[in-house]
Amino acid sequence: MKIESTDDLDLTLAATSFAALGSEQRLGVLRALVRAGPDGLSIGELGVRSGVTGSTLTHHVKVLAAAGLVEQARQGRSIICAAVAYDQVRALSEFLLTACCADSTAPCKDHNHD
């Protein structure tokens, strides 16, 4: 589920992506992978860094992978997970902010969303 731009992002796709991020544990897993960078982490190391292990970790990685936020690849005897959708996460935030204050009678003074 790849998001090309904010204009292409529809409500259903945004809801699906936000649902994948709708768990503290999944956010922790994704954050650990983002911190690790493009080399990613083995499942074991991901469990240590995120505090999520076993079948729970497997489930959360599967949900994030189905949403296109994480990829898994076998490297020898290890499975390496890596965050891959930095643009998608950025597009999700832009989806929320694009129409910020559009219906307000007062201009947006208190925040900048450039």
PDB file of N, CA and C in Angstrom:
ATOM      1  N   MET A   1       0.850  -1.162   0.000  1.00  0.00           N
ATOM      2  CA  MET A   1       0.000   0.000   0.000  1.00  0.00           C
ATOM      3  C   MET A   1       0.896   1.225   0.000  1.00  0.00           C
ATOM      4  N   LYS A   2       1.253   1.689  -1.154  1.00  0.00           N
ATOM      5  CA  LYS A   2       2.178   2.816  -1.322  1.00  0.00           C
ATOM      6  C   LYS A   2       1.386   4.088  -1.559  1.00  0.00           C
ATOM      7  N   ILE A   3       1.747   5.143  -0.856  1.00  0.00           N
ATOM      8  CA  ILE A   3       1.105   6.443  -1.021  1.00  0.00           C
ATOM      9  C   ILE A   3       2.010   7.301  -1.882  1.00  0.00           C
ATOM     10  N   GLU A   4       1.510   7.764  -3.009  1.00  0.00           N
ATOM     11  CA  GLU A   4       2.321   8.551  -3.931  1.00  0.00           C
ATOM     12  C   GLU A   4       2.395  10.011  -3.521  1.00  0.00           C
ATOM     13  N   SER A   5       1.295  10.599  -3.149  1.00  0.00           N
ATOM     14  CA  SER A   5       1.294  11.986  -2.701  1.00  0.00           C
ATOM     15  C   SER A   5       0.052  12.225  -1.873  1.00  0.00           C
ATOM     16  N   THR A   6       0.005  13.348  -1.204  1.00  0.00           N
ATOM     17  CA  THR A   6      -1.149  13.674  -0.383  1.00  0.00           C
ATOM     18  C   THR A   6      -2.407  13.760  -1.232  1.00  0.00           C
ATOM     19  N   ASP A   7      -2.294  14.254  -2.465  1.00  0.00           N
ATOM     20  CA  ASP A   7      -3.457  14.357  -3.343  1.00  0.00           C
ATOM     21  C   ASP A   7      -4.035  12.988  -3.661  1.00  0.00           C
ATOM     22  N   ASP A   8      -3.172  11.975  -3.733  1.00  0.00           N
ATOM     23  CA  ASP A   8      -3.613  10.633  -4.080  1.00  0.00           C
ATOM     24  C   ASP A   8      -4.144   9.866  -2.878  1.00  0.00           C
ATOM     25  N   LEU A   9      -3.964  10.396  -1.699  1.00  0.00           N
ATOM     26  CA  LEU A   9      -4.347   9.702  -0.475  1.00  0.00           C
ATOM     27  C   LEU A   9      -5.831   9.861  -0.243  1.00  0.00           C
ATOM     28  N   ASP A  10      -6.569   8.755  -0.279  1.00  0.00           N
ATOM     29  CA  ASP A  10      -7.992   8.854   0.000  1.00  0.00           C
ATOM     30  C   ASP A  10      -8.258   8.459   1.449  1.00  0.00           C
ATOM     31  N   LEU A  11      -9.446   8.710   1.895  1.00  0.00           N
ATOM     32  CA  LEU A  11      -9.809   8.485   3.282  1.00  0.00           C
ATOM     33  C   LEU A  11      -9.655   7.021   3.688  1.00  0.00           C
ATOM     34  N   THR A  12     -10.015   6.097   2.814  1.00  0.00           N
ATOM     35  CA  THR A  12      -9.905   4.676   3.120  1.00  0.00           C
ATOM     36  C   THR A  12      -8.457   4.264   3.317  1.00  0.00           C
ATOM     37  N   LEU A  13      -7.582   4.705   2.426  1.00  0.00           N
ATOM     38  CA  LEU A  13      -6.164   4.375   2.529  1.00  0.00           C
ATOM     39  C   LEU A  13      -5.555   4.997   3.785  1.00  0.00           C
ATOM     40  N   ALA A  14      -5.918   6.222   4.069  1.00  0.00           N
ATOM     41  CA  ALA A  14      -5.410   6.875   5.275  1.00  0.00           C
ATOM     42  C   ALA A  14      -5.880   6.126   6.518  1.00  0.00           C
ATOM     43  N   ALA A  15      -7.141   5.738   6.549  1.00  0.00           N
ATOM     44  CA  ALA A  15      -7.675   5.011   7.704  1.00  0.00           C
ATOM     45  C   ALA A  15      -6.960   3.683   7.893  1.00  0.00           C
ATOM     46  N   THR A  16      -6.683   2.983   6.812  1.00  0.00           N
ATOM     47  CA  THR A  16      -5.967   1.711   6.889  1.00  0.00           C
ATOM     48  C   THR A  16      -4.564   1.906   7.441  1.00  0.00           C
ATOM     49  N   SER A  17      -3.876   2.920   6.963  1.00  0.00           N
ATOM     50  CA  SER A  17      -2.520   3.193   7.431  1.00  0.00           C
ATOM     51  C   SER A  17      -2.510   3.625   8.892  1.00  0.00           C
ATOM     52  N   PHE A  18      -3.433   4.505   9.262  1.00  0.00           N
ATOM     53  CA  PHE A  18      -3.503   4.933  10.654  1.00  0.00           C
ATOM     54  C   PHE A  18      -3.887   3.769  11.564  1.00  0.00           C
ATOM     55  N   ALA A  19      -4.733   2.864  11.090  1.00  0.00           N
ATOM     56  CA  ALA A  19      -5.095   1.690  11.892  1.00  0.00           C
ATOM     57  C   ALA A  19      -3.870   0.836  12.182  1.00  0.00           C
ATOM     58  N   ALA A  20      -2.985   0.699  11.204  1.00  0.00           N
ATOM     59  CA  ALA A  20      -1.760  -0.071  11.409  1.00  0.00           C
ATOM     60  C   ALA A  20      -0.874   0.584  12.463  1.00  0.00           C
ATOM     61  N   LEU A  21      -0.973   1.882  12.596  1.00  0.00           N
ATOM     62  CA  LEU A  21      -0.169   2.613  13.578  1.00  0.00           C
ATOM     63  C   LEU A  21      -0.906   2.799  14.903  1.00  0.00           C
ATOM     64  N   GLY A  22      -2.107   2.242  14.998  1.00  0.00           N
ATOM     65  CA  GLY A  22      -2.976   2.489  16.136  1.00  0.00           C
ATOM     66  C   GLY A  22      -2.724   1.624  17.356  1.00  0.00           C
ATOM     67  N   SER A  23      -1.499   1.266  17.597  1.00  0.00           N
ATOM     68  CA  SER A  23      -1.146   0.456  18.757  1.00  0.00           C
ATOM     69  C   SER A  23       0.171   0.977  19.316  1.00  0.00           C
ATOM     70  N   GLU A  24       0.254   1.104  20.633  1.00  0.00           N
ATOM     71  CA  GLU A  24       1.501   1.555  21.247  1.00  0.00           C
ATOM     72  C   GLU A  24       2.647   0.623  20.877  1.00  0.00           C
ATOM     73  N   GLN A  25       2.372  -0.682  20.884  1.00  0.00           N
ATOM     74  CA  GLN A  25       3.430  -1.629  20.569  1.00  0.00           C
ATOM     75  C   GLN A  25       3.879  -1.505  19.117  1.00  0.00           C
ATOM     76  N   ARG A  26       2.938  -1.343  18.177  1.00  0.00           N
ATOM     77  CA  ARG A  26       3.331  -1.183  16.769  1.00  0.00           C
ATOM     78  C   ARG A  26       4.102   0.112  16.569  1.00  0.00           C
ATOM     79  N   LEU A  27       3.678   1.176  17.238  1.00  0.00           N
ATOM     80  CA  LEU A  27       4.438   2.425  17.141  1.00  0.00           C
ATOM     81  C   LEU A  27       5.851   2.243  17.694  1.00  0.00           C
ATOM     82  N   GLY A  28       5.970   1.502  18.776  1.00  0.00           N
ATOM     83  CA  GLY A  28       7.288   1.230  19.337  1.00  0.00           C
ATOM     84  C   GLY A  28       8.159   0.418  18.392  1.00  0.00           C
ATOM     85  N   VAL A  29       7.560  -0.575  17.743  1.00  0.00           N
ATOM     86  CA  VAL A  29       8.283  -1.396  16.772  1.00  0.00           C
ATOM     87  C   VAL A  29       8.737  -0.533  15.593  1.00  0.00           C
ATOM     88  N   LEU A  30       7.820   0.265  15.042  1.00  0.00           N
ATOM     89  CA  LEU A  30       8.170   1.115  13.903  1.00  0.00           C
ATOM     90  C   LEU A  30       9.231   2.137  14.302  1.00  0.00           C
ATOM     91  N   ARG A  31       9.101   2.696  15.462  1.00  0.00           N
ATOM     92  CA  ARG A  31      10.087   3.682  15.918  1.00  0.00           C
ATOM     93  C   ARG A  31      11.471   3.045  16.076  1.00  0.00           C
ATOM     94  N   ALA A  32      11.529   1.839  16.603  1.00  0.00           N
ATOM     95  CA  ALA A  32      12.814   1.146  16.734  1.00  0.00           C
ATOM     96  C   ALA A  32      13.429   0.905  15.362  1.00  0.00           C
ATOM     97  N   LEU A  33      12.599   0.573  14.384  1.00  0.00           N
ATOM     98  CA  LEU A  33      13.109   0.337  13.023  1.00  0.00           C
ATOM     99  C   LEU A  33      13.555   1.637  12.359  1.00  0.00           C
ATOM    100  N   VAL A  34      12.826   2.705  12.587  1.00  0.00           N
ATOM    101  CA  VAL A  34      13.233   4.005  12.041  1.00  0.00           C
ATOM    102  C   VAL A  34      14.571   4.413  12.649  1.00  0.00           C
ATOM    103  N   ARG A  35      14.719   4.218  13.948  1.00  0.00           N
ATOM    104  CA  ARG A  35      15.978   4.550  14.624  1.00  0.00           C
ATOM    105  C   ARG A  35      17.135   3.707  14.086  1.00  0.00           C
ATOM    106  N   ALA A  36      16.858   2.471  13.710  1.00  0.00           N
ATOM    107  CA  ALA A  36      17.903   1.565  13.214  1.00  0.00           C
ATOM    108  C   ALA A  36      18.386   1.945  11.824  1.00  0.00           C
ATOM    109  N   GLY A  37      17.568   2.667  11.081  1.00  0.00           N
ATOM    110  CA  GLY A  37      17.964   3.073   9.736  1.00  0.00           C
ATOM    111  C   GLY A  37      17.714   1.993   8.705  1.00  0.00           C
ATOM    112  N   PRO A  38      18.246   2.193   7.506  1.00  0.00           N
ATOM    113  CA  PRO A  38      17.921   1.311   6.378  1.00  0.00           C
ATOM    114  C   PRO A  38      18.430  -0.124   6.516  1.00  0.00           C
ATOM    115  N   ASP A  39      19.409  -0.361   7.388  1.00  0.00           N
ATOM    116  CA  ASP A  39      19.893  -1.731   7.574  1.00  0.00           C
ATOM    117  C   ASP A  39      18.908  -2.584   8.355  1.00  0.00           C
ATOM    118  N   GLY A  40      18.017  -1.956   9.095  1.00  0.00           N
ATOM    119  CA  GLY A  40      17.010  -2.688   9.843  1.00  0.00           C
ATOM    120  C   GLY A  40      17.588  -3.442  11.023  1.00  0.00           C
ATOM    121  N   LEU A  41      16.784  -4.346  11.567  1.00  0.00           N
ATOM    122  CA  LEU A  41      17.151  -5.137  12.733  1.00  0.00           C
ATOM    123  C   LEU A  41      16.677  -6.566  12.556  1.00  0.00           C
ATOM    124  N   SER A  42      17.406  -7.484  13.156  1.00  0.00           N
ATOM    125  CA  SER A  42      16.915  -8.860  13.196  1.00  0.00           C
ATOM    126  C   SER A  42      15.689  -8.885  14.104  1.00  0.00           C
ATOM    127  N   ILE A  43      14.862  -9.904  13.945  1.00  0.00           N
ATOM    128  CA  ILE A  43      13.671 -10.037  14.784  1.00  0.00           C
ATOM    129  C   ILE A  43      14.065 -10.039  16.263  1.00  0.00           C
ATOM    130  N   GLY A  44      15.126 -10.759  16.607  1.00  0.00           N
ATOM    131  CA  GLY A  44      15.569 -10.818  18.001  1.00  0.00           C
ATOM    132  C   GLY A  44      15.962  -9.458  18.540  1.00  0.00           C
ATOM    133  N   GLU A  45      16.755  -8.720  17.777  1.00  0.00           N
ATOM    134  CA  GLU A  45      17.184  -7.391  18.216  1.00  0.00           C
ATOM    135  C   GLU A  45      16.011  -6.417  18.241  1.00  0.00           C
ATOM    136  N   LEU A  46      15.100  -6.552  17.291  1.00  0.00           N
ATOM    137  CA  LEU A  46      13.907  -5.706  17.276  1.00  0.00           C
ATOM    138  C   LEU A  46      13.089  -5.934  18.541  1.00  0.00           C
ATOM    139  N   GLY A  47      12.982  -7.186  18.960  1.00  0.00           N
ATOM    140  CA  GLY A  47      12.268  -7.502  20.196  1.00  0.00           C
ATOM    141  C   GLY A  47      12.918  -6.862  21.407  1.00  0.00           C
ATOM    142  N   VAL A  48      14.242  -6.927  21.462  1.00  0.00           N
ATOM    143  CA  VAL A  48      14.977  -6.324  22.586  1.00  0.00           C
ATOM    144  C   VAL A  48      14.757  -4.816  22.613  1.00  0.00           C
ATOM    145  N   ARG A  49      14.910  -4.176  21.465  1.00  0.00           N
ATOM    146  CA  ARG A  49      14.819  -2.709  21.414  1.00  0.00           C
ATOM    147  C   ARG A  49      13.405  -2.181  21.605  1.00  0.00           C
ATOM    148  N   SER A  50      12.408  -2.941  21.135  1.00  0.00           N
ATOM    149  CA  SER A  50      11.027  -2.464  21.233  1.00  0.00           C
ATOM    150  C   SER A  50      10.319  -2.960  22.488  1.00  0.00           C
ATOM    151  N   GLY A  51      10.870  -3.999  23.114  1.00  0.00           N
ATOM    152  CA  GLY A  51      10.215  -4.566  24.291  1.00  0.00           C
ATOM    153  C   GLY A  51       9.049  -5.469  23.948  1.00  0.00           C
ATOM    154  N   VAL A  52       8.915  -5.818  22.677  1.00  0.00           N
ATOM    155  CA  VAL A  52       7.843  -6.697  22.212  1.00  0.00           C
ATOM    156  C   VAL A  52       8.507  -7.954  21.671  1.00  0.00           C
ATOM    157  N   THR A  53       8.067  -9.118  22.116  1.00  0.00           N
ATOM    158  CA  THR A  53       8.736 -10.345  21.693  1.00  0.00           C
ATOM    159  C   THR A  53       7.733 -11.409  21.262  1.00  0.00           C
ATOM    160  N   GLY A  54       8.274 -12.483  20.726  1.00  0.00           N
ATOM    161  CA  GLY A  54       7.493 -13.668  20.402  1.00  0.00           C
ATOM    162  C   GLY A  54       6.414 -13.451  19.372  1.00  0.00           C
ATOM    163  N   SER A  55       5.307 -14.161  19.584  1.00  0.00           N
ATOM    164  CA  SER A  55       4.215 -14.110  18.609  1.00  0.00           C
ATOM    165  C   SER A  55       3.580 -12.726  18.542  1.00  0.00           C
ATOM    166  N   THR A  56       3.649 -11.965  19.635  1.00  0.00           N
ATOM    167  CA  THR A  56       3.113 -10.601  19.619  1.00  0.00           C
ATOM    168  C   THR A  56       3.907  -9.742  18.649  1.00  0.00           C
ATOM    169  N   LEU A  57       5.225  -9.863  18.682  1.00  0.00           N
ATOM    170  CA  LEU A  57       6.075  -9.107  17.754  1.00  0.00           C
ATOM    171  C   LEU A  57       5.801  -9.538  16.323  1.00  0.00           C
ATOM    172  N   THR A  58       5.702 -10.830  16.104  1.00  0.00           N
ATOM    173  CA  THR A  58       5.413 -11.343  14.761  1.00  0.00           C
ATOM    174  C   THR A  58       4.108 -10.760  14.232  1.00  0.00           C
ATOM    175  N   HIS A  59       3.088 -10.735  15.075  1.00  0.00           N
ATOM    176  CA  HIS A  59       1.794 -10.172  14.677  1.00  0.00           C
ATOM    177  C   HIS A  59       1.923  -8.698  14.302  1.00  0.00           C
ATOM    178  N   HIS A  60       2.591  -7.919  15.146  1.00  0.00           N
ATOM    179  CA  HIS A  60       2.705  -6.481  14.890  1.00  0.00           C
ATOM    180  C   HIS A  60       3.531  -6.192  13.637  1.00  0.00           C
ATOM    181  N   VAL A  61       4.598  -6.936  13.425  1.00  0.00           N
ATOM    182  CA  VAL A  61       5.400  -6.752  12.208  1.00  0.00           C
ATOM    183  C   VAL A  61       4.561  -7.104  10.980  1.00  0.00           C
ATOM    184  N   LYS A  62       3.746  -8.137  11.087  1.00  0.00           N
ATOM    185  CA  LYS A  62       2.879  -8.538   9.971  1.00  0.00           C
ATOM    186  C   LYS A  62       1.880  -7.426   9.626  1.00  0.00           C
ATOM    187  N   VAL A  63       1.292  -6.802  10.635  1.00  0.00           N
ATOM    188  CA  VAL A  63       0.344  -5.699  10.403  1.00  0.00           C
ATOM    189  C   VAL A  63       1.052  -4.516   9.748  1.00  0.00           C
ATOM    190  N   LEU A  64       2.227  -4.165  10.246  1.00  0.00           N
ATOM    191  CA  LEU A  64       2.990  -3.051   9.676  1.00  0.00           C
ATOM    192  C   LEU A  64       3.437  -3.367   8.251  1.00  0.00           C
ATOM    193  N   ALA A  65       3.803  -4.609   7.989  1.00  0.00           N
ATOM    194  CA  ALA A  65       4.208  -5.003   6.637  1.00  0.00           C
ATOM    195  C   ALA A  65       3.016  -4.958   5.679  1.00  0.00           C
ATOM    196  N   ALA A  66       1.854  -5.400   6.138  1.00  0.00           N
ATOM    197  CA  ALA A  66       0.650  -5.366   5.292  1.00  0.00           C
ATOM    198  C   ALA A  66       0.275  -3.936   4.929  1.00  0.00           C
ATOM    199  N   ALA A  67       0.595  -2.989   5.806  1.00  0.00           N
ATOM    200  CA  ALA A  67       0.312  -1.572   5.539  1.00  0.00           C
ATOM    201  C   ALA A  67       1.415  -0.926   4.706  1.00  0.00           C
ATOM    202  N   GLY A  68       2.467  -1.689   4.391  1.00  0.00           N
ATOM    203  CA  GLY A  68       3.539  -1.156   3.568  1.00  0.00           C
ATOM    204  C   GLY A  68       4.535  -0.296   4.331  1.00  0.00           C
ATOM    205  N   LEU A  69       4.527  -0.373   5.647  1.00  0.00           N
ATOM    206  CA  LEU A  69       5.414   0.451   6.459  1.00  0.00           C
ATOM    207  C   LEU A  69       6.735  -0.240   6.784  1.00  0.00           C
ATOM    208  N   VAL A  70       6.740  -1.561   6.720  1.00  0.00           N
ATOM    209  CA  VAL A  70       7.901  -2.365   7.105  1.00  0.00           C
ATOM    210  C   VAL A  70       8.088  -3.474   6.081  1.00  0.00           C
ATOM    211  N   GLU A  71       9.340  -3.807   5.813  1.00  0.00           N
ATOM    212  CA  GLU A  71       9.645  -4.964   4.973  1.00  0.00           C
ATOM    213  C   GLU A  71      10.445  -5.963   5.775  1.00  0.00           C
ATOM    214  N   GLN A  72      10.255  -7.235   5.437  1.00  0.00           N
ATOM    215  CA  GLN A  72      11.026  -8.308   6.054  1.00  0.00           C
ATOM    216  C   GLN A  72      11.804  -9.024   4.966  1.00  0.00           C
ATOM    217  N   ALA A  73      13.040  -9.408   5.269  1.00  0.00           N
ATOM    218  CA  ALA A  73      13.858 -10.144   4.309  1.00  0.00           C
ATOM    219  C   ALA A  73      14.702 -11.168   5.066  1.00  0.00           C
ATOM    220  N   ARG A  74      14.825 -12.326   4.488  1.00  0.00           N
ATOM    221  CA  ARG A  74      15.663 -13.352   5.094  1.00  0.00           C
ATOM    222  C   ARG A  74      17.110 -13.073   4.728  1.00  0.00           C
ATOM    223  N   GLN A  75      17.960 -13.095   5.740  1.00  0.00           N
ATOM    224  CA  GLN A  75      19.397 -12.902   5.554  1.00  0.00           C
ATOM    225  C   GLN A  75      20.075 -14.062   6.267  1.00  0.00           C
ATOM    226  N   GLY A  76      20.426 -15.076   5.502  1.00  0.00           N
ATOM    227  CA  GLY A  76      20.964 -16.284   6.115  1.00  0.00           C
ATOM    228  C   GLY A  76      19.891 -16.943   6.951  1.00  0.00           C
ATOM    229  N   ARG A  77      20.174 -17.128   8.235  1.00  0.00           N
ATOM    230  CA  ARG A  77      19.204 -17.747   9.137  1.00  0.00           C
ATOM    231  C   ARG A  77      18.365 -16.722   9.880  1.00  0.00           C
ATOM    232  N   SER A  78      18.595 -15.457   9.638  1.00  0.00           N
ATOM    233  CA  SER A  78      17.878 -14.390  10.339  1.00  0.00           C
ATOM    234  C   SER A  78      16.831 -13.748   9.437  1.00  0.00           C
ATOM    235  N   ILE A  79      15.831 -13.194  10.070  1.00  0.00           N
ATOM    236  CA  ILE A  79      14.858 -12.357   9.365  1.00  0.00           C
ATOM    237  C   ILE A  79      15.146 -10.926   9.789  1.00  0.00           C
ATOM    238  N   ILE A  80      15.390 -10.080   8.793  1.00  0.00           N
ATOM    239  CA  ILE A  80      15.696  -8.675   9.042  1.00  0.00           C
ATOM    240  C   ILE A  80      14.462  -7.847   8.698  1.00  0.00           C
ATOM    241  N   CYS A  81      14.095  -6.974   9.608  1.00  0.00           N
ATOM    242  CA  CYS A  81      12.970  -6.065   9.387  1.00  0.00           C
ATOM    243  C   CYS A  81      13.515  -4.656   9.259  1.00  0.00           C
ATOM    244  N   ALA A  82      12.922  -3.887   8.356  1.00  0.00           N
ATOM    245  CA  ALA A  82      13.352  -2.506   8.167  1.00  0.00           C
ATOM    246  C   ALA A  82      12.145  -1.629   7.855  1.00  0.00           C
ATOM    247  N   ALA A  83      12.176  -0.421   8.397  1.00  0.00           N
ATOM    248  CA  ALA A  83      11.161   0.579   8.055  1.00  0.00           C
ATOM    249  C   ALA A  83      11.446   1.036   6.633  1.00  0.00           C
ATOM    250  N   VAL A  84      10.417   1.126   5.809  1.00  0.00           N
ATOM    251  CA  VAL A  84      10.644   1.456   4.407  1.00  0.00           C
ATOM    252  C   VAL A  84       9.777   2.585   3.886  1.00  0.00           C
ATOM    253  N   ALA A  85       8.846   3.052   4.676  1.00  0.00           N
ATOM    254  CA  ALA A  85       7.847   3.964   4.128  1.00  0.00           C
ATOM    255  C   ALA A  85       7.903   5.340   4.763  1.00  0.00           C
ATOM    256  N   TYR A  86       9.076   5.932   4.783  1.00  0.00           N
ATOM    257  CA  TYR A  86       9.213   7.266   5.359  1.00  0.00           C
ATOM    258  C   TYR A  86       8.303   8.254   4.622  1.00  0.00           C
ATOM    259  N   ASP A  87       8.227   8.149   3.307  1.00  0.00           N
ATOM    260  CA  ASP A  87       7.367   9.039   2.528  1.00  0.00           C
ATOM    261  C   ASP A  87       5.896   8.821   2.867  1.00  0.00           C
ATOM    262  N   GLN A  88       5.517   7.573   3.127  1.00  0.00           N
ATOM    263  CA  GLN A  88       4.133   7.273   3.469  1.00  0.00           C
ATOM    264  C   GLN A  88       3.761   7.896   4.812  1.00  0.00           C
ATOM    265  N   VAL A  89       4.630   7.799   5.788  1.00  0.00           N
ATOM    266  CA  VAL A  89       4.361   8.405   7.096  1.00  0.00           C
ATOM    267  C   VAL A  89       4.247   9.924   6.962  1.00  0.00           C
ATOM    268  N   ARG A  90       5.132  10.513   6.165  1.00  0.00           N
ATOM    269  CA  ARG A  90       5.069  11.958   5.921  1.00  0.00           C
ATOM    270  C   ARG A  90       3.754  12.317   5.220  1.00  0.00           C
ATOM    271  N   ALA A  91       3.344  11.522   4.243  1.00  0.00           N
ATOM    272  CA  ALA A  91       2.095  11.787   3.523  1.00  0.00           C
ATOM    273  C   ALA A  91       0.889  11.689   4.455  1.00  0.00           C
ATOM    274  N   LEU A  92       0.941  10.784   5.426  1.00  0.00           N
ATOM    275  CA  LEU A  92      -0.164  10.678   6.382  1.00  0.00           C
ATOM    276  C   LEU A  92      -0.288  11.946   7.222  1.00  0.00           C
ATOM    277  N   SER A  93       0.834  12.486   7.661  1.00  0.00           N
ATOM    278  CA  SER A  93       0.756  13.721   8.445  1.00  0.00           C
ATOM    279  C   SER A  93       0.290  14.883   7.567  1.00  0.00           C
ATOM    280  N   GLU A  94       0.761  14.923   6.336  1.00  0.00           N
ATOM    281  CA  GLU A  94       0.316  15.976   5.423  1.00  0.00           C
ATOM    282  C   GLU A  94      -1.174  15.848   5.108  1.00  0.00           C
ATOM    283  N   PHE A  95      -1.666  14.610   5.049  1.00  0.00           N
ATOM    284  CA  PHE A  95      -3.091  14.371   4.830  1.00  0.00           C
ATOM    285  C   PHE A  95      -3.922  15.070   5.901  1.00  0.00           C
ATOM    286  N   LEU A  96      -3.454  15.007   7.140  1.00  0.00           N
ATOM    287  CA  LEU A  96      -4.180  15.647   8.232  1.00  0.00           C
ATOM    288  C   LEU A  96      -4.052  17.161   8.212  1.00  0.00           C
ATOM    289  N   LEU A  97      -2.896  17.659   7.785  1.00  0.00           N
ATOM    290  CA  LEU A  97      -2.622  19.090   7.887  1.00  0.00           C
ATOM    291  C   LEU A  97      -2.950  19.897   6.635  1.00  0.00           C
ATOM    292  N   THR A  98      -3.158  19.256   5.520  1.00  0.00           N
ATOM    293  CA  THR A  98      -3.382  19.963   4.259  1.00  0.00           C
ATOM    294  C   THR A  98      -4.536  20.957   4.347  1.00  0.00           C
ATOM    295  N   ALA A  99      -5.606  20.557   4.962  1.00  0.00           N
ATOM    296  CA  ALA A  99      -6.771  21.436   5.055  1.00  0.00           C
ATOM    297  C   ALA A  99      -6.890  22.091   6.431  1.00  0.00           C
ATOM    298  N   CYS A 100      -5.785  22.172   7.141  1.00  0.00           N
ATOM    299  CA  CYS A 100      -5.812  22.756   8.477  1.00  0.00           C
ATOM    300  C   CYS A 100      -6.396  24.170   8.422  1.00  0.00           C
ATOM    301  N   CYS A 101      -7.353  24.397   9.255  1.00  0.00           N
ATOM    302  CA  CYS A 101      -8.010  25.698   9.420  1.00  0.00           C
ATOM    303  C   CYS A 101      -8.795  26.149   8.182  1.00  0.00           C
ATOM    304  N   ALA A 102      -9.025  25.247   7.233  1.00  0.00           N
ATOM    305  CA  ALA A 102      -9.718  25.622   5.995  1.00  0.00           C
ATOM    306  C   ALA A 102     -11.129  26.153   6.247  1.00  0.00           C
ATOM    307  N   ASP A 103     -11.780  25.652   7.269  1.00  0.00           N
ATOM    308  CA  ASP A 103     -13.145  26.080   7.563  1.00  0.00           C
ATOM    309  C   ASP A 103     -13.216  27.098   8.695  1.00  0.00           C
ATOM    310  N   SER A 104     -12.061  27.543   9.155  1.00  0.00           N
ATOM    311  CA  SER A 104     -12.016  28.489  10.258  1.00  0.00           C
ATOM    312  C   SER A 104     -12.219  29.917   9.756  1.00  0.00           C
ATOM    313  N   THR A 105     -12.870  30.715  10.559  1.00  0.00           N
ATOM    314  CA  THR A 105     -13.047  32.114  10.188  1.00  0.00           C
ATOM    315  C   THR A 105     -11.817  32.937  10.544  1.00  0.00           C
ATOM    316  N   ALA A 106     -10.971  32.404  11.405  1.00  0.00           N
ATOM    317  CA  ALA A 106      -9.741  33.099  11.798  1.00  0.00           C
ATOM    318  C   ALA A 106      -8.546  32.399  11.140  1.00  0.00           C
ATOM    319  N   PRO A 107      -7.551  33.170  10.711  1.00  0.00           N
ATOM    320  CA  PRO A 107      -6.375  32.553  10.100  1.00  0.00           C
ATOM    321  C   PRO A 107      -5.565  31.756  11.121  1.00  0.00           C
ATOM    322  N   CYS A 108      -4.783  30.811  10.632  1.00  0.00           N
ATOM    323  CA  CYS A 108      -3.918  30.001  11.502  1.00  0.00           C
ATOM    324  C   CYS A 108      -2.718  30.852  11.915  1.00  0.00           C
ATOM    325  N   LYS A 109      -2.697  31.252  13.163  1.00  0.00           N
ATOM    326  CA  LYS A 109      -1.599  32.069  13.664  1.00  0.00           C
ATOM    327  C   LYS A 109      -0.723  31.280  14.624  1.00  0.00           C
ATOM    328  N   ASP A 110      -1.324  30.358  15.345  1.00  0.00           N
ATOM    329  CA  ASP A 110      -0.625  29.680  16.430  1.00  0.00           C
ATOM    330  C   ASP A 110       0.249  28.511  16.000  1.00  0.00           C
ATOM    331  N   HIS A 111       0.154  28.112  14.763  1.00  0.00           N
ATOM    332  CA  HIS A 111       0.952  26.978  14.310  1.00  0.00           C
ATOM    333  C   HIS A 111       1.298  27.098  12.834  1.00  0.00           C
ATOM    334  N   ASN A 112       2.422  26.518  12.509  1.00  0.00           N
ATOM    335  CA  ASN A 112       2.906  26.528  11.128  1.00  0.00           C
ATOM    336  C   ASN A 112       2.939  25.085  10.657  1.00  0.00           C
ATOM    337  N   HIS A 113       2.437  24.822   9.491  1.00  0.00           N
ATOM    338  CA  HIS A 113       2.451  23.450   8.966  1.00  0.00           C
ATOM    339  C   HIS A 113       3.000  23.427   7.555  1.00  0.00           C
ATOM    340  N   ASP A 114       4.067  24.171   7.343  1.00  0.00           N
ATOM    341  CA  ASP A 114       4.744  24.155   6.037  1.00  0.00           C
ATOM    342  C   ASP A 114       5.615  22.947   5.920  1.00  0.00           C
TER     343      ASP A 114
END
